């Protein structure tokens, strides 16, 4: 699971942008024979062979998630006027979080360094990721 957290604020889910409960615990599957144990396991993000034959890769192994002020275009919506409508794009690629600035006015930063527009840049666990003035601490689990 990948979460983005700002100290003192609610964490958000990387794949949908929705706030996560503060007391979120890792999911534990029910033991065999108990109610709910017959529910099939859900494939974790990113999608891999779940949608394609195990012998051939899926057509698009990456899922891009936009971050910005416009909820119609960005699953991760930041209600801050200095964040652009579509500010950045996040991608989880080969176990690595990547971020790309989409030509935002106030920039996308990793550990205080402004990123060039239109270039995916790796973001390590523990890094400070900032969209304009809104900063998150990245934690890969």
PDB file of C-alpha atoms in Angstrom:
ATOM      1  CA  UNK A   1       0.000   0.000   0.000  1.00  0.00           C
ATOM      2  CA  UNK A   2       1.198   3.469  -0.788  1.00  0.00           C
ATOM      3  CA  UNK A   3       0.017   6.363   1.328  1.00  0.00           C
ATOM      4  CA  UNK A   4       0.845  10.032   1.320  1.00  0.00           C
ATOM      5  CA  UNK A   5       0.775  11.693   4.721  1.00  0.00           C
ATOM      6  CA  UNK A   6       1.167  15.216   5.995  1.00  0.00           C
ATOM      7  CA  UNK A   7       1.866  15.496   9.700  1.00  0.00           C
ATOM      8  CA  UNK A   8      -1.349  16.375  11.514  1.00  0.00           C
ATOM      9  CA  UNK A   9      -3.545  15.695   8.454  1.00  0.00           C
ATOM     10  CA  UNK A  10      -5.373  12.658   7.145  1.00  0.00           C
ATOM     11  CA  UNK A  11      -3.436  10.300   4.848  1.00  0.00           C
ATOM     12  CA  UNK A  12      -4.815   9.720   1.350  1.00  0.00           C
ATOM     13  CA  UNK A  13      -4.956   6.590  -0.768  1.00  0.00           C
ATOM     14  CA  UNK A  14      -2.572   6.743  -3.736  1.00  0.00           C
ATOM     15  CA  UNK A  15      -4.891   4.982  -6.155  1.00  0.00           C
ATOM     16  CA  UNK A  16      -8.140   6.877  -5.473  1.00  0.00           C
ATOM     17  CA  UNK A  17      -7.144   9.990  -3.505  1.00  0.00           C
ATOM     18  CA  UNK A  18      -9.689   9.406  -0.760  1.00  0.00           C
ATOM     19  CA  UNK A  19      -8.804  10.127   2.876  1.00  0.00           C
ATOM     20  CA  UNK A  20      -7.771   7.077   4.908  1.00  0.00           C
ATOM     21  CA  UNK A  21      -9.031   6.504   8.460  1.00  0.00           C
ATOM     22  CA  UNK A  22      -6.431   7.450  11.066  1.00  0.00           C
ATOM     23  CA  UNK A  23      -6.754   4.022  12.705  1.00  0.00           C
ATOM     24  CA  UNK A  24      -6.315   2.066   9.458  1.00  0.00           C
ATOM     25  CA  UNK A  25      -4.868  -1.367  10.139  1.00  0.00           C
ATOM     26  CA  UNK A  26      -3.358  -3.746   7.565  1.00  0.00           C
ATOM     27  CA  UNK A  27      -5.951  -6.123   6.114  1.00  0.00           C
ATOM     28  CA  UNK A  28      -5.893  -9.693   7.419  1.00  0.00           C
ATOM     29  CA  UNK A  29      -7.798 -12.305   5.415  1.00  0.00           C
ATOM     30  CA  UNK A  30     -10.353 -14.367   7.375  1.00  0.00           C
ATOM     31  CA  UNK A  31      -9.279 -17.889   8.310  1.00  0.00           C
ATOM     32  CA  UNK A  32     -10.554 -20.696   6.079  1.00  0.00           C
ATOM     33  CA  UNK A  33     -14.086 -21.766   6.993  1.00  0.00           C
ATOM     34  CA  UNK A  34     -15.071 -18.407   8.560  1.00  0.00           C
ATOM     35  CA  UNK A  35     -17.580 -15.996   7.003  1.00  0.00           C
ATOM     36  CA  UNK A  36     -15.897 -13.988   4.269  1.00  0.00           C
ATOM     37  CA  UNK A  37     -13.121 -16.512   3.656  1.00  0.00           C
ATOM     38  CA  UNK A  38     -14.669 -17.437   0.292  1.00  0.00           C
ATOM     39  CA  UNK A  39     -14.291 -13.863  -1.037  1.00  0.00           C
ATOM     40  CA  UNK A  40     -11.596 -13.862  -3.714  1.00  0.00           C
ATOM     41  CA  UNK A  41      -8.438 -11.911  -2.990  1.00  0.00           C
ATOM     42  CA  UNK A  42      -8.266  -8.549  -4.759  1.00  0.00           C
ATOM     43  CA  UNK A  43      -5.187  -7.795  -6.877  1.00  0.00           C
ATOM     44  CA  UNK A  44      -3.126  -5.025  -5.270  1.00  0.00           C
ATOM     45  CA  UNK A  45      -2.031  -1.866  -7.108  1.00  0.00           C
ATOM     46  CA  UNK A  46      -0.430  -1.778  -9.638  1.00  0.00           C
ATOM     47  CA  UNK A  47      -2.348  -4.180 -11.832  1.00  0.00           C
ATOM     48  CA  UNK A  48      -0.269  -6.987 -13.198  1.00  0.00           C
ATOM     49  CA  UNK A  49      -1.312 -10.354 -14.630  1.00  0.00           C
ATOM     50  CA  UNK A  50      -4.783 -10.144 -13.080  1.00  0.00           C
ATOM     51  CA  UNK A  51      -6.263  -8.739 -16.295  1.00  0.00           C
ATOM     52  CA  UNK A  52      -4.130 -10.621 -18.781  1.00  0.00           C
ATOM     53  CA  UNK A  53      -2.754 -14.100 -19.283  1.00  0.00           C
ATOM     54  CA  UNK A  54       0.156 -14.834 -16.924  1.00  0.00           C
ATOM     55  CA  UNK A  55       2.290 -15.397 -20.025  1.00  0.00           C
ATOM     56  CA  UNK A  56       1.747 -11.960 -21.513  1.00  0.00           C
ATOM     57  CA  UNK A  57       2.032  -8.560 -19.813  1.00  0.00           C
ATOM     58  CA  UNK A  58      -1.057  -6.378 -19.471  1.00  0.00           C
ATOM     59  CA  UNK A  59      -1.497  -3.754 -22.224  1.00  0.00           C
ATOM     60  CA  UNK A  60      -0.645  -0.860 -19.866  1.00  0.00           C
ATOM     61  CA  UNK A  61       1.182  -1.992 -16.713  1.00  0.00           C
ATOM     62  CA  UNK A  62       1.132   1.532 -15.240  1.00  0.00           C
ATOM     63  CA  UNK A  63      -1.739   3.460 -13.782  1.00  0.00           C
ATOM     64  CA  UNK A  64      -1.271   7.209 -13.784  1.00  0.00           C
ATOM     65  CA  UNK A  65      -3.049   9.185 -11.080  1.00  0.00           C
ATOM     66  CA  UNK A  66      -3.406  12.933 -11.424  1.00  0.00           C
ATOM     67  CA  UNK A  67      -3.021  15.317  -8.504  1.00  0.00           C
ATOM     68  CA  UNK A  68      -4.545  18.777  -8.612  1.00  0.00           C
ATOM     69  CA  UNK A  69      -7.353  21.130  -7.728  1.00  0.00           C
ATOM     70  CA  UNK A  70      -9.908  19.901 -10.320  1.00  0.00           C
ATOM     71  CA  UNK A  71     -11.867  16.932  -8.890  1.00  0.00           C
ATOM     72  CA  UNK A  72     -13.230  16.080 -12.352  1.00  0.00           C
ATOM     73  CA  UNK A  73      -9.691  15.320 -13.587  1.00  0.00           C
ATOM     74  CA  UNK A  74      -7.776  14.453 -10.410  1.00  0.00           C
ATOM     75  CA  UNK A  75      -8.562  11.525  -8.115  1.00  0.00           C
ATOM     76  CA  UNK A  76      -6.190  13.154  -5.610  1.00  0.00           C
ATOM     77  CA  UNK A  77      -7.785  16.571  -5.166  1.00  0.00           C
ATOM     78  CA  UNK A  78      -6.047  19.315  -3.200  1.00  0.00           C
ATOM     79  CA  UNK A  79      -8.287  22.223  -2.266  1.00  0.00           C
ATOM     80  CA  UNK A  80      -5.572  24.877  -2.325  1.00  0.00           C
ATOM     81  CA  UNK A  81      -5.654  27.837  -4.765  1.00  0.00           C
ATOM     82  CA  UNK A  82      -1.897  27.647  -5.409  1.00  0.00           C
ATOM     83  CA  UNK A  83      -2.247  24.069  -6.690  1.00  0.00           C
ATOM     84  CA  UNK A  84      -2.949  23.924 -10.443  1.00  0.00           C
ATOM     85  CA  UNK A  85      -6.118  22.290 -11.792  1.00  0.00           C
ATOM     86  CA  UNK A  86      -3.957  19.375 -12.984  1.00  0.00           C
ATOM     87  CA  UNK A  87      -0.726  19.854 -11.064  1.00  0.00           C
ATOM     88  CA  UNK A  88       1.156  16.534 -11.272  1.00  0.00           C
ATOM     89  CA  UNK A  89       0.870  12.890 -12.236  1.00  0.00           C
ATOM     90  CA  UNK A  90       1.848   9.995  -9.981  1.00  0.00           C
ATOM     91  CA  UNK A  91       2.812   6.556 -11.272  1.00  0.00           C
ATOM     92  CA  UNK A  92       3.836   3.401  -9.443  1.00  0.00           C
ATOM     93  CA  UNK A  93       6.388   1.700 -11.708  1.00  0.00           C
ATOM     94  CA  UNK A  94       8.391  -1.435 -10.855  1.00  0.00           C
ATOM     95  CA  UNK A  95       7.920  -0.895  -7.125  1.00  0.00           C
ATOM     96  CA  UNK A  96       8.948   2.768  -7.366  1.00  0.00           C
ATOM     97  CA  UNK A  97       6.746   5.853  -6.968  1.00  0.00           C
ATOM     98  CA  UNK A  98       7.298   8.309  -9.828  1.00  0.00           C
ATOM     99  CA  UNK A  99       6.008  11.888 -10.114  1.00  0.00           C
ATOM    100  CA  UNK A 100       5.751  14.213 -13.123  1.00  0.00           C
ATOM    101  CA  UNK A 101       4.975  17.924 -12.959  1.00  0.00           C
ATOM    102  CA  UNK A 102       2.307  18.887 -15.501  1.00  0.00           C
ATOM    103  CA  UNK A 103       3.572  22.431 -16.099  1.00  0.00           C
ATOM    104  CA  UNK A 104       2.114  23.716 -12.838  1.00  0.00           C
ATOM    105  CA  UNK A 105       2.524  27.363 -11.862  1.00  0.00           C
ATOM    106  CA  UNK A 106       3.899  26.709  -8.375  1.00  0.00           C
ATOM    107  CA  UNK A 107       5.915  23.575  -9.068  1.00  0.00           C
ATOM    108  CA  UNK A 108       6.264  20.021  -7.860  1.00  0.00           C
ATOM    109  CA  UNK A 109       9.159  19.354  -5.478  1.00  0.00           C
ATOM    110  CA  UNK A 110      10.923  16.261  -4.151  1.00  0.00           C
ATOM    111  CA  UNK A 111      12.955  16.938  -1.010  1.00  0.00           C
ATOM    112  CA  UNK A 112      12.914  20.673  -1.766  1.00  0.00           C
ATOM    113  CA  UNK A 113      14.119  20.365  -5.379  1.00  0.00           C
ATOM    114  CA  UNK A 114      11.743  21.667  -8.055  1.00  0.00           C
ATOM    115  CA  UNK A 115      11.120  19.117 -10.785  1.00  0.00           C
ATOM    116  CA  UNK A 116      11.202  19.945 -14.490  1.00  0.00           C
ATOM    117  CA  UNK A 117       7.845  19.705 -16.268  1.00  0.00           C
ATOM    118  CA  UNK A 118       6.914  16.581 -18.241  1.00  0.00           C
ATOM    119  CA  UNK A 119       9.652  14.317 -16.790  1.00  0.00           C
ATOM    120  CA  UNK A 120       8.893  11.397 -14.461  1.00  0.00           C
ATOM    121  CA  UNK A 121      11.170  11.519 -11.399  1.00  0.00           C
ATOM    122  CA  UNK A 122      11.541   8.778  -8.748  1.00  0.00           C
ATOM    123  CA  UNK A 123      10.315   9.511  -5.219  1.00  0.00           C
ATOM    124  CA  UNK A 124      11.780   7.374  -2.438  1.00  0.00           C
ATOM    125  CA  UNK A 125      10.058   6.260   0.728  1.00  0.00           C
ATOM    126  CA  UNK A 126      10.444   8.970   3.361  1.00  0.00           C
ATOM    127  CA  UNK A 127      10.814  11.727   0.770  1.00  0.00           C
ATOM    128  CA  UNK A 128       9.043  15.065   1.069  1.00  0.00           C
ATOM    129  CA  UNK A 129       6.741  15.467  -1.950  1.00  0.00           C
ATOM    130  CA  UNK A 130       5.282  18.936  -2.450  1.00  0.00           C
ATOM    131  CA  UNK A 131       2.623  20.185  -4.869  1.00  0.00           C
ATOM    132  CA  UNK A 132       2.881  23.983  -4.734  1.00  0.00           C
ATOM    133  CA  UNK A 133       2.611  24.726  -0.990  1.00  0.00           C
ATOM    134  CA  UNK A 134       1.053  21.356  -0.010  1.00  0.00           C
ATOM    135  CA  UNK A 135       3.674  18.927   1.286  1.00  0.00           C
ATOM    136  CA  UNK A 136       3.362  15.203   1.906  1.00  0.00           C
ATOM    137  CA  UNK A 137       5.668  12.656   3.427  1.00  0.00           C
ATOM    138  CA  UNK A 138       5.795   9.524   1.223  1.00  0.00           C
ATOM    139  CA  UNK A 139       5.726   6.111   2.855  1.00  0.00           C
ATOM    140  CA  UNK A 140       5.879   2.904   0.801  1.00  0.00           C
ATOM    141  CA  UNK A 141       4.574  -0.155   2.637  1.00  0.00           C
TER     142      UNK A 141
END
